[in-house]
Coordinates of C-alpha atoms and ligand atoms in Angstrom, one line a residue:
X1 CA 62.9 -13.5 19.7
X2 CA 66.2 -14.7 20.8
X3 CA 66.6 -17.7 23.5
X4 CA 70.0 -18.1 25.4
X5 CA 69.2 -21.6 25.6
X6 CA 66.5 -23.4 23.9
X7 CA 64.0 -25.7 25.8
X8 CA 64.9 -29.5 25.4
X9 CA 62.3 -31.7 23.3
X10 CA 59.1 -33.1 25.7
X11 CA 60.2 -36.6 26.8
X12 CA 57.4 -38.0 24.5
X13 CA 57.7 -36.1 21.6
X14 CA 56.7 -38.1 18.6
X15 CA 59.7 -37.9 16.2
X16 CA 57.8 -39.9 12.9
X17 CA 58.3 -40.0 9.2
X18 CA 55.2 -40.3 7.1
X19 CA 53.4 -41.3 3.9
X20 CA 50.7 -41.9 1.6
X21 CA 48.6 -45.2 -0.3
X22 CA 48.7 -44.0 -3.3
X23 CA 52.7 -42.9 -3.1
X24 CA 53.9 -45.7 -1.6
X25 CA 51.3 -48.6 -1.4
X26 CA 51.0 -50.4 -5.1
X27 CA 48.5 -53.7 -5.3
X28 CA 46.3 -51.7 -7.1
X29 CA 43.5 -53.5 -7.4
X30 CA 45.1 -56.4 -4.9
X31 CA 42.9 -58.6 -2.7
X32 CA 39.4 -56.8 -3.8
X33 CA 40.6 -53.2 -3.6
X34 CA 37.9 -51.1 -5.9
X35 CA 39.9 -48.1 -8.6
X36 CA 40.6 -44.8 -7.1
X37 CA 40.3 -41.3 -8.6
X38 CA 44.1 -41.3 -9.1
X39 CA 44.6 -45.3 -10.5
X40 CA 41.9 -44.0 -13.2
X41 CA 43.7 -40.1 -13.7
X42 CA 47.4 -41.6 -13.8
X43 CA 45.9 -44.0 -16.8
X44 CA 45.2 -41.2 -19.2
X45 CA 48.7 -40.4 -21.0
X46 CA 49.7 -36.7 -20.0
X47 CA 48.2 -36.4 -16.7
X48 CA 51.3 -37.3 -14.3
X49 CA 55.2 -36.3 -14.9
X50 CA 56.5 -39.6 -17.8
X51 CA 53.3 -41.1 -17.4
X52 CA 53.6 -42.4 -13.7
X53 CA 51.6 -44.3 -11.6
X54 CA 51.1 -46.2 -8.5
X55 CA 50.1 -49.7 -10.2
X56 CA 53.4 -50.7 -8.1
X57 CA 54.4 -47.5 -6.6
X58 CA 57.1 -49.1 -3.7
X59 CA 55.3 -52.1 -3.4
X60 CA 55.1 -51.3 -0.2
X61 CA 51.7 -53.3 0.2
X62 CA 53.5 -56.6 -0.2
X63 CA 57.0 -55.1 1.7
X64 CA 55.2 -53.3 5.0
X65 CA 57.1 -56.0 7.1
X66 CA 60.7 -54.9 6.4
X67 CA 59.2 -51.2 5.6
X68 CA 58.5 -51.0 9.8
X69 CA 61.8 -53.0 10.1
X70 CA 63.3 -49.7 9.0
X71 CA 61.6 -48.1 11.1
X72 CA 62.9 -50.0 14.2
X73 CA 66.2 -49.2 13.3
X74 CA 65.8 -45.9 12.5
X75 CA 64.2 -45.5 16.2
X76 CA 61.0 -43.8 14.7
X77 CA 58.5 -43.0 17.7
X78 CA 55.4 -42.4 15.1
X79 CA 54.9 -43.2 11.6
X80 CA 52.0 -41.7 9.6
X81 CA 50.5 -43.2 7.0
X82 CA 47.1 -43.2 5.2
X83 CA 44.5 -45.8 4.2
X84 CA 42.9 -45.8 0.7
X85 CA 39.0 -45.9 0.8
X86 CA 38.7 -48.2 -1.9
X87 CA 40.6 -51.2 -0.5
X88 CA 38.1 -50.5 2.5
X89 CA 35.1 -50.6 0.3
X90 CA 35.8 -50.6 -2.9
X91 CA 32.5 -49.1 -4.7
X92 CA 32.9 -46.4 -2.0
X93 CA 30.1 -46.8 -0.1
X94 CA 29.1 -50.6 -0.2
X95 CA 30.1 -53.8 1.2
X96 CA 33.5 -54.1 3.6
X97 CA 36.5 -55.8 2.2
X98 CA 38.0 -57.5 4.9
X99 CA 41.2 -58.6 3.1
X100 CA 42.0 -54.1 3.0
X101 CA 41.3 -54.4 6.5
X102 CA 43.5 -56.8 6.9
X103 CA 46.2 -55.3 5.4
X104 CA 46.1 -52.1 7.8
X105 CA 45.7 -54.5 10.9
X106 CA 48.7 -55.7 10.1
X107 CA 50.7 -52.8 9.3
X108 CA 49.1 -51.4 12.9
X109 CA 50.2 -54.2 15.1
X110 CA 53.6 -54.5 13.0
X111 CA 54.2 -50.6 14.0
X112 CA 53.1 -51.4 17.9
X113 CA 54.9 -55.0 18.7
X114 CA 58.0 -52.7 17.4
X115 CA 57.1 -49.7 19.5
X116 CA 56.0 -47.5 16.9
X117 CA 53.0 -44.7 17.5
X118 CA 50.6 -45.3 14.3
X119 CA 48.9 -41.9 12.7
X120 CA 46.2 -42.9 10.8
X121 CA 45.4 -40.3 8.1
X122 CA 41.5 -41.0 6.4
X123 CA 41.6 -39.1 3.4
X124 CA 45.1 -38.6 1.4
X125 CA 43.4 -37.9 -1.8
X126 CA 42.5 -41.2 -3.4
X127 CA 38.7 -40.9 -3.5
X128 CA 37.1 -44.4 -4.6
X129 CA 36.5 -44.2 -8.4
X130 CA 32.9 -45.2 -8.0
X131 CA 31.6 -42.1 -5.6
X132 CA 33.3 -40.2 -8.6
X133 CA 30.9 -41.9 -11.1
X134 CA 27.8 -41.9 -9.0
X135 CA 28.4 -38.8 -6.9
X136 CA 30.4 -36.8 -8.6
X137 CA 32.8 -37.1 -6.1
X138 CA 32.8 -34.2 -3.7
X139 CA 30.3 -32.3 -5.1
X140 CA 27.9 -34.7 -4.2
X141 CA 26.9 -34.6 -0.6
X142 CA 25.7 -38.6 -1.0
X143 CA 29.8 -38.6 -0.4
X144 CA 30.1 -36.9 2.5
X145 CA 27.6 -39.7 4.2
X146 CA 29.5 -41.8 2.7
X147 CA 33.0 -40.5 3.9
X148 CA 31.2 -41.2 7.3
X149 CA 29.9 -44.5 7.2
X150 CA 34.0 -45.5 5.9
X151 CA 35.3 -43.3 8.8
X152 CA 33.1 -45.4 11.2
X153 CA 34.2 -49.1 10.3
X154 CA 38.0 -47.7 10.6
X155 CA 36.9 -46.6 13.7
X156 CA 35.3 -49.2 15.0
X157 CA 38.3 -51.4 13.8
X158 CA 41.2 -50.0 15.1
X159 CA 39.4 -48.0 18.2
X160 CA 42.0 -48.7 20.8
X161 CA 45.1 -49.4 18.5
X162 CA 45.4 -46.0 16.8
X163 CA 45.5 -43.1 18.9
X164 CA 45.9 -40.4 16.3
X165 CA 43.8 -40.0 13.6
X166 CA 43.8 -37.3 10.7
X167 CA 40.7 -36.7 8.9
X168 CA 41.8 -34.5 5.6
X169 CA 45.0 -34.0 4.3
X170 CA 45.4 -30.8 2.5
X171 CA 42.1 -29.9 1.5
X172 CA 43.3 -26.5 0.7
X173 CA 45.8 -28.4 -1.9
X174 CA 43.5 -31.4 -3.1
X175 CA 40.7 -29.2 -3.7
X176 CA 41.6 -26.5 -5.7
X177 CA 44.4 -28.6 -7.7
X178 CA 41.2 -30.9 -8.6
X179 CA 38.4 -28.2 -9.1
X180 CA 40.6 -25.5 -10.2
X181 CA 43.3 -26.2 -12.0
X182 CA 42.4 -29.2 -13.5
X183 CA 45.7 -30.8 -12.3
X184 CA 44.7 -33.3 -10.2
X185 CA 41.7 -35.6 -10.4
X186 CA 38.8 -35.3 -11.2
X187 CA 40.0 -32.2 -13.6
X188 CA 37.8 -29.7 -12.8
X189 CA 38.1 -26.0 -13.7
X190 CA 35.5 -24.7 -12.2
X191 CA 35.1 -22.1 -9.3
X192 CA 31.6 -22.2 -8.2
X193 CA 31.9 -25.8 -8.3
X194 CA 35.3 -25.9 -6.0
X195 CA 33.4 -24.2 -3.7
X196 CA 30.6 -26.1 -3.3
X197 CA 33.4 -29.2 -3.3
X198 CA 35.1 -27.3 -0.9
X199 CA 32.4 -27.1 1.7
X200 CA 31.2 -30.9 1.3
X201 CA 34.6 -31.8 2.4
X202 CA 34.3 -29.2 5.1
X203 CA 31.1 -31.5 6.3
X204 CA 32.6 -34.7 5.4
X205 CA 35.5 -33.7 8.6
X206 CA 32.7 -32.5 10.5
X207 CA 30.7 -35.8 10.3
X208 CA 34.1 -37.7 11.1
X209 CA 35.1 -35.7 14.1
X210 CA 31.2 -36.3 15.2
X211 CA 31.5 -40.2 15.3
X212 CA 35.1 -40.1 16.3
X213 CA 33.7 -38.6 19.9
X214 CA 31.3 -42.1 20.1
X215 CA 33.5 -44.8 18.3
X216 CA 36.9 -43.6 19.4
X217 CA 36.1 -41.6 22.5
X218 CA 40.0 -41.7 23.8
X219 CA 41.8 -41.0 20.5
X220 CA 43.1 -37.2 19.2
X221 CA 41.7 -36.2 15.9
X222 CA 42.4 -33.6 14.0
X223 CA 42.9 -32.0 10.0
X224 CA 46.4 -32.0 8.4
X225 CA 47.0 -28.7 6.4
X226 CA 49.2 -27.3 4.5
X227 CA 50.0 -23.9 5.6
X228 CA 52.6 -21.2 4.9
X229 CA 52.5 -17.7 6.4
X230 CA 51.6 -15.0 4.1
X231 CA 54.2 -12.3 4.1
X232 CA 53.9 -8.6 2.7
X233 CA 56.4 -7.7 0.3
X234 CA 56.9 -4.4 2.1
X235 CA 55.5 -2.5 5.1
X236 CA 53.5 -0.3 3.0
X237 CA 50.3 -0.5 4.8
X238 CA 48.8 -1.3 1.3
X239 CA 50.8 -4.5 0.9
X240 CA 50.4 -5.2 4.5
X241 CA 46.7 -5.0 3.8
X242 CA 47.3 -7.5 1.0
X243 CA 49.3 -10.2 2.9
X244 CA 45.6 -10.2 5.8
X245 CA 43.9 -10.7 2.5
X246 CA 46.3 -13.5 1.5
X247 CA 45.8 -15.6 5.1
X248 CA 42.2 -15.1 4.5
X249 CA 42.1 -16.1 1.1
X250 CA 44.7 -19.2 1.7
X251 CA 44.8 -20.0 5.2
X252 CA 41.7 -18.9 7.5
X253 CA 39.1 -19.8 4.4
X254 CA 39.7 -23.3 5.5
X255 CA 41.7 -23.1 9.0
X256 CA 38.7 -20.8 10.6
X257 CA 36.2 -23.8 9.3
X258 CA 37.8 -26.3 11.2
X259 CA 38.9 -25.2 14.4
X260 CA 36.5 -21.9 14.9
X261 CA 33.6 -23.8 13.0
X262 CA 32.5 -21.0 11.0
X263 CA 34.0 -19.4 7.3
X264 CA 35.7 -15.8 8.0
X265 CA 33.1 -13.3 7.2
X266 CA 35.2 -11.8 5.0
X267 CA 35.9 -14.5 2.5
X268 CA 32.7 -15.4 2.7
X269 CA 31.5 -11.8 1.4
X270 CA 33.7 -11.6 -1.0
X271 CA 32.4 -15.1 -2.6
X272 CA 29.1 -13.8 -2.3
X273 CA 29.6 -11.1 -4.1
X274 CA 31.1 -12.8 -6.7
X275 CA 28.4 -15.3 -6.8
X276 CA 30.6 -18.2 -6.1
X277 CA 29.7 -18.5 -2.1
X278 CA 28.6 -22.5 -2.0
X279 CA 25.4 -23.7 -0.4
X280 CA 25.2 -23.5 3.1
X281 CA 22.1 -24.5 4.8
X282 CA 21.5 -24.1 8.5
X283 CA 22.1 -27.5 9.6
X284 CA 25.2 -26.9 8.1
X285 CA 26.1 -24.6 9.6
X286 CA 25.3 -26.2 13.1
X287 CA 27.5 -29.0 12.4
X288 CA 30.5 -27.3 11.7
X289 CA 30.3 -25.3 14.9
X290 CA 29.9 -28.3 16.5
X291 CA 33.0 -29.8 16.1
X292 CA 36.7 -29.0 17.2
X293 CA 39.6 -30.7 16.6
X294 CA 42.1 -31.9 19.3
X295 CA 44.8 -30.7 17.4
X296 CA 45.6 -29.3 14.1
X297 CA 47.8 -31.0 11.9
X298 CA 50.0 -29.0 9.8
X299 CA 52.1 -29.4 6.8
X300 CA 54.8 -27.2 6.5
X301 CA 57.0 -26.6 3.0
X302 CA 56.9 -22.7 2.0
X303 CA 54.5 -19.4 2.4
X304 CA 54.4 -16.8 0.1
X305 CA 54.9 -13.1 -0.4
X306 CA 51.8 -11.0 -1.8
X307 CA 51.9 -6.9 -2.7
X308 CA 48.7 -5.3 -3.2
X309 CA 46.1 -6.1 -5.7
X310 CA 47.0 -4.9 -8.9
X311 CA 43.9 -2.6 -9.6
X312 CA 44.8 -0.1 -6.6
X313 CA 48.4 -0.3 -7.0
X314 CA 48.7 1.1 -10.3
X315 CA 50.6 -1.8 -12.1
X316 CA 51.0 -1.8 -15.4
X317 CA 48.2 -3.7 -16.4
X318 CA 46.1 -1.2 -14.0
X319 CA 47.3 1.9 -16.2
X320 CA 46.2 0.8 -19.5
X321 CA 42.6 0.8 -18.5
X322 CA 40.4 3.2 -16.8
X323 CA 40.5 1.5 -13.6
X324 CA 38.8 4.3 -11.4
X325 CA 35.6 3.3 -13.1
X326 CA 36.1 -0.4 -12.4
X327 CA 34.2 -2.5 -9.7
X328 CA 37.1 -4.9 -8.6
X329 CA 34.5 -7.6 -7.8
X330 CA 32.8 -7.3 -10.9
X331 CA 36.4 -7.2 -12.4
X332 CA 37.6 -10.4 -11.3
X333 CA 34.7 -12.4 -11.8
X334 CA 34.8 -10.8 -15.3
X335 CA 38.2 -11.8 -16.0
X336 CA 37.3 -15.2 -16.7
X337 CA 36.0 -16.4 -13.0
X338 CA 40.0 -17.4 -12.6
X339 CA 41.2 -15.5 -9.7
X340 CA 38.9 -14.1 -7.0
X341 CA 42.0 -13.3 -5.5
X342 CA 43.2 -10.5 -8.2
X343 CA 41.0 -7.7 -6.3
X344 CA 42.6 -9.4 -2.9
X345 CA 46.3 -9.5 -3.6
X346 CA 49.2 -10.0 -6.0
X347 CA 51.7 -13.5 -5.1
X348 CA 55.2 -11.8 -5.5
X349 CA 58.5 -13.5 -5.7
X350 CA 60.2 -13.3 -2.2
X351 CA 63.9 -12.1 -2.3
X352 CA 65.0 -13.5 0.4
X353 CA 65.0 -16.8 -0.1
X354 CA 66.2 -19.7 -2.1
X355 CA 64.8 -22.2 -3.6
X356 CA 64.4 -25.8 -4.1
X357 CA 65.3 -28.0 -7.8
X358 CA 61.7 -27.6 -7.9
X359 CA 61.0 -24.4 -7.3
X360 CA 59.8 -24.4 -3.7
X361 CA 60.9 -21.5 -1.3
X362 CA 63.1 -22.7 1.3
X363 CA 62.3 -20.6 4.5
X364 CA 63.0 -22.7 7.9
X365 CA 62.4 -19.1 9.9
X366 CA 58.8 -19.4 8.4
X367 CA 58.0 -22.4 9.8
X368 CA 58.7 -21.0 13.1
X369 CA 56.3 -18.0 12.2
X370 CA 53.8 -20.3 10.9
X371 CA 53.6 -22.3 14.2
X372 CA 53.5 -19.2 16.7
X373 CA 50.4 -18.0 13.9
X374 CA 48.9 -21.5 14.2
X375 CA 49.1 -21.7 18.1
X376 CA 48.0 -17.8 19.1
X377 CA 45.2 -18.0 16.5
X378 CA 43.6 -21.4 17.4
X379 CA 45.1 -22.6 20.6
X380 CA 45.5 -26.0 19.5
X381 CA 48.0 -28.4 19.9
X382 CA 50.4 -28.5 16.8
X383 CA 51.2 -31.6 15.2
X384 CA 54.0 -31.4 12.1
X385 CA 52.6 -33.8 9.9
X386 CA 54.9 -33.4 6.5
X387 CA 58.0 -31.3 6.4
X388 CA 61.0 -32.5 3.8
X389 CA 62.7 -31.1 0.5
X390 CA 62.6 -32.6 -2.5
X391 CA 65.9 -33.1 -4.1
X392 CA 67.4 -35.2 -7.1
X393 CA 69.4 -38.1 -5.2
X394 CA 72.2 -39.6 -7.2
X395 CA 73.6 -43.0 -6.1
X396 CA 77.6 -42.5 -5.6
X397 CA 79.1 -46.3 -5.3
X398 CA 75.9 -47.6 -3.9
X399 CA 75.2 -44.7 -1.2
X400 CA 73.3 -41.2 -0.9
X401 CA 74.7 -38.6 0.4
X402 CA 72.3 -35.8 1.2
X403 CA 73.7 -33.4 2.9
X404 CA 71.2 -31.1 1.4
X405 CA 68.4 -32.9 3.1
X406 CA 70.1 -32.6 6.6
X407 CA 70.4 -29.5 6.3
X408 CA 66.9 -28.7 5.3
X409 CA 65.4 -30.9 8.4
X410 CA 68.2 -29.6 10.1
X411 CA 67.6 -26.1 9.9
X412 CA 63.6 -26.8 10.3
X413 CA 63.7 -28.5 13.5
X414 CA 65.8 -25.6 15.1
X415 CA 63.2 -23.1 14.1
X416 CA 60.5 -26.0 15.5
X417 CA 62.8 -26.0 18.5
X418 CA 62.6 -22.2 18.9
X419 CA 58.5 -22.4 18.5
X420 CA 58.7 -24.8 21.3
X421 CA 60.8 -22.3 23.6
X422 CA 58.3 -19.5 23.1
X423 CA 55.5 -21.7 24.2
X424 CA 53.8 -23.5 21.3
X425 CA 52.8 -26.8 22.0
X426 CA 53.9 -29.2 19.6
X427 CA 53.5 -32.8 19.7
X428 CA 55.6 -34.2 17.4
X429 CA 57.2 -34.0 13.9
X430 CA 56.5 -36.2 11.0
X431 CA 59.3 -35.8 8.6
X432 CA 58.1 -36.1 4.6
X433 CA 58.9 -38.8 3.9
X434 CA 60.2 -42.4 5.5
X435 CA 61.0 -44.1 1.9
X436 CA 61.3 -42.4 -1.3
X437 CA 57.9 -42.7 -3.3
X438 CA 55.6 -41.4 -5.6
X439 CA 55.3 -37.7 -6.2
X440 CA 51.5 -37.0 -7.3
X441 CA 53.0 -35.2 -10.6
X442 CA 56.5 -35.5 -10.2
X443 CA 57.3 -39.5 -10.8
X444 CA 60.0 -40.8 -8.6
X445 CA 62.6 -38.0 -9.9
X446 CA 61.6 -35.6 -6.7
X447 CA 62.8 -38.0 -4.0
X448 CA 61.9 -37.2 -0.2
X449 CA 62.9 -40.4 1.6
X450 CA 65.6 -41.3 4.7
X451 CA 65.4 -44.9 2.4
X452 CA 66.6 -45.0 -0.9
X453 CA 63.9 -46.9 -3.1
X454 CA 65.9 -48.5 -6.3
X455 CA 63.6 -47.4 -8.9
X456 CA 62.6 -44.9 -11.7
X457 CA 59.8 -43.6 -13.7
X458 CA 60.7 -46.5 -16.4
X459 CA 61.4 -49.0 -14.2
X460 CA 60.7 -50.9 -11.0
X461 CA 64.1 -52.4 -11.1
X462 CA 64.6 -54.1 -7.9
X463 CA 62.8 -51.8 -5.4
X464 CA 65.9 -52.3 -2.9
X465 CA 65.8 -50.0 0.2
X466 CA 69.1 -48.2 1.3
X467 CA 69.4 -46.0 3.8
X468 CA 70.7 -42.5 2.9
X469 CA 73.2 -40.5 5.2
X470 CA 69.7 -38.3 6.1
X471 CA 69.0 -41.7 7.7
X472 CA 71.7 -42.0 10.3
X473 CA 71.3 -38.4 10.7
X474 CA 67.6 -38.4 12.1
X475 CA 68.8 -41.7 14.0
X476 CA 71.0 -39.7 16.4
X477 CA 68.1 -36.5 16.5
X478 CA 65.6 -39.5 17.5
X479 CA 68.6 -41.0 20.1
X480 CA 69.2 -38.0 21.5
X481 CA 65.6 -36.3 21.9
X482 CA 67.1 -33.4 19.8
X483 CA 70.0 -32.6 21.7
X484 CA 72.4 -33.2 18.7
X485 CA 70.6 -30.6 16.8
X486 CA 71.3 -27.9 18.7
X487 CA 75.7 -28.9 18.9
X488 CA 77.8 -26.3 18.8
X489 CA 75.0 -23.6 19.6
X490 CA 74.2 -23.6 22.8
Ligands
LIG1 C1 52.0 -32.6 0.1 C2 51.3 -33.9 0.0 C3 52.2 -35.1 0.0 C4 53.4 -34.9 -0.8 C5 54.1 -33.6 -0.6 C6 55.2 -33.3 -1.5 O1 51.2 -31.6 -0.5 O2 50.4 -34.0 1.2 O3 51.4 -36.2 -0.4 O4 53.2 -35.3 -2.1 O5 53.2 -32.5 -0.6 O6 54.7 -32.9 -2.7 P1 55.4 -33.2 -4.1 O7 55.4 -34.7 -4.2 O8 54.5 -32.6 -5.1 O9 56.7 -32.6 -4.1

């Protein structure tokens, strides 16, 4: 679709940065804060990149005042940040700490007195250790009630002060990196139990939306996930086919849930027939078709490019069986109840597009696909809630100059520019990430930040903030609503 002139950013758009506890907070067990799933994971040697933790992380717990002091003078409208459940209450489900609450009062009113919209995200993966122990986590439903009651004293809290909330941030990442691959905590490989994870944390946003409409009955909520379109390698019908399958399989098994409030039939036959569907019971169902979010938040960093499944297309592997005989159901479940998906679709490299140090497609047109799926499928406001490439930053005479990283947001917020002049509504974009910080499995090598943090996987050095040249570049797109991004293109 090509736009002689693109539409200028809404007067209010919310240009942010955000962030995580566990990434950025340290005071690990400050002040009465009970462990978390990832405090107890990033203890045992070999889970995380070097053996890294957030014991200290950024410090940011004890440095949120000249943190937001950044932010002024960066001219961030929003900052997004999450709050961990166990400084809240610690055994999970318990008695209150005040001293956590605390803490996030005073990160809120620091963000307001300096005119800065605070997006409070519930759940960024740090699970108190305790509802682990006695609940096995999310496979308990105990945790979804308890999900609630902590949902409820935030709300009741800060009702009036935060405007946006975000109940779960990238369920479709947390749970099958937990459940699945045994990457993240709680090291699970398991399908039949990710499922049933799965859906618990399907009714633990369900219950949160619920009370948000009493406790917070002027605020926006909504989920934050992360979602790449599905492309087909070719326009062979068959691969075309393959790349539905794909957005069922990634994308609508969870998006459908939370803004249609019912799983798409057709990933929900396909479980059942490999007898991995979770438990749903009717007053399930009833509460997830109760609830609709305000808006969806999204996390945008790369799709992915699928062919068809492997058994139909004749691939190698197909030719030296007798696959004509074969059940695909029965075929995938047999092969070692790994990939559902097999009989759905084959991930393909993409060759059009580069990559990052790590790996990651770089594909700024998708995101502009992905928000005109997002809006014409669910007709919900869009809110960007992580966008950013990860990059080695090297310190030249005491500065960083990431020109890379410009051009990555750069290029990103054109495309988001473009979604905006064919009519998606977006409300604002929260750039990963304000300050370098932890990466879950990465250490501090895979840096994201507009501020430098002085420190390594070793060492906490000084933990000085400098502000890279990406810094006083998204200065001038926040001082100019945008119009500097579109310079010599009109
Ligand atoms: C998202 C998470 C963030 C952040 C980001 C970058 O999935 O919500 O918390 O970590 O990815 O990921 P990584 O640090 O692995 O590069």
């Amino acid at each position: 679709m090509f736009h002689t002139k693109l539409d200028d950013f809404p007067k209010d758009f919310l240009w942010g940065a955000a962030s995580a506890a566990y990434q950025i907070e340290g005071g690990f067990d400050a002040d009465g804060k009970g462990p978390t799933i990832w405090d107890d994971f990033a203890m045992t040697a070999g889970n995380t990149f070097e053996n890294t933790d957030g014991k200290v992380a950024i410090d940011h717990y004890h440095r949120y005042k000249e943190d937001v002091q950044w932010m002024k003078k960066m001219g961030l409208k929003a900052y997004r940040f999450s709050v961990s459940w166990g400084r809240i209450l610690p055994d999970g489900n318990g008695k209150v700490n005040e001293a956590g609450l605390a803490f996030y009062e005073n990160l809120i009113d620091e963000l307001l007195a300096n005119g800065i919209e605070p997006l409070l995200t519930l759940y960024h993966w740090d699970l108190p250790l305790a509802l682990q122990e006695k609940y096995q986590g999310w496979e308990g439903r105990e945790t979804v009630a308890a999900f609630k009651k902590y949902c409820e004293v935030l709300y009741r809290r800060f009702s009036g002060k935060v405007r946006y909330w975000i109940t779960m941030n990238e369920q479709n990442v947390f749970i099958p990196l937990g459940y699945r691959w045994g990457a993240h905590p709680p090291k699970v490989t398991d399908l039949k139990r990710m499922y049933q994870a799965n859906h618990h944390v399907n009714l633990a946003n369900a219950e949160a939306i619920t009370s948000f409409r009493q406790l917070v009955p002027e605020g926006k909520i909504g989920p934050s996930f992360g979602y790449g379109p599905t492309y087909p390698l070719s326009c062979n019908p068959n691969d075309v086919l393959a790349a539905e399958n794909g957005e069922d399989f990634n994308n609508r098994f969870w998006l459908d849930v939370y803004c249609k409030g019912k799983y798409p039939k057709f990933m929900l036959k396909q479980l059942t027939n490999l007898g991995l569907a979770p438990t749903i019971t009717p007053e399930d169902e009833a509460l997830l078709a109760s609830v609709r979010p305000d808006f969806l938040g999204v996390n945008y960093y790369h799709g992915g490019t699928v062919k068809q499944n492997e058994y139909e297309a004749g691939s190698q592997m197909a030719t030296e069986k007798d696959f004509s005989k074969v059940d695909p159901y029965q075929m995938a479940a047999k092969e070692g109840e790994k990939a559902p998906e097999k009989a759905m679709f084959q991930t393909v490299e993409n060759p059009y597009l580069e990559k990052t140090d790590w790996g990651w497609e770089i594909d700024p047109v998708g995101f502009r696909v992905a928000l005109r799926k997002l809006a014409s499928a669910y007709d919900l406001p869009i809110m960007v809630t992580e966008n950013g490439l990860g990059a080695y930053d090297e310190l030249q005479e005491g500065l960083i100059h990431d020109d890379y990283r410009i051009d990555y947001l750069q290029n990103h917020l054109l495309e988001l520019q473009k979604a905006l002049t064919d009519g998606v509504e977006i409300l604002g974009y929260c750039a990963w990430s304000f300050t370098d910080l932890l990466s879950w499995l990465n250490g501090y090598k895979k840096r994201y930040g507009f501020v430098y943090v002085d420190r390594d996987n070793q060492s906490e050095k000084a933990l000085t903030r400098l502000p890279k040249d990406s810094f006083y570049w998204y200065q001038e797109v926040i001082a100019t609503n945008g119009q500097n991004l579109t310079k010599g293109e009109k």
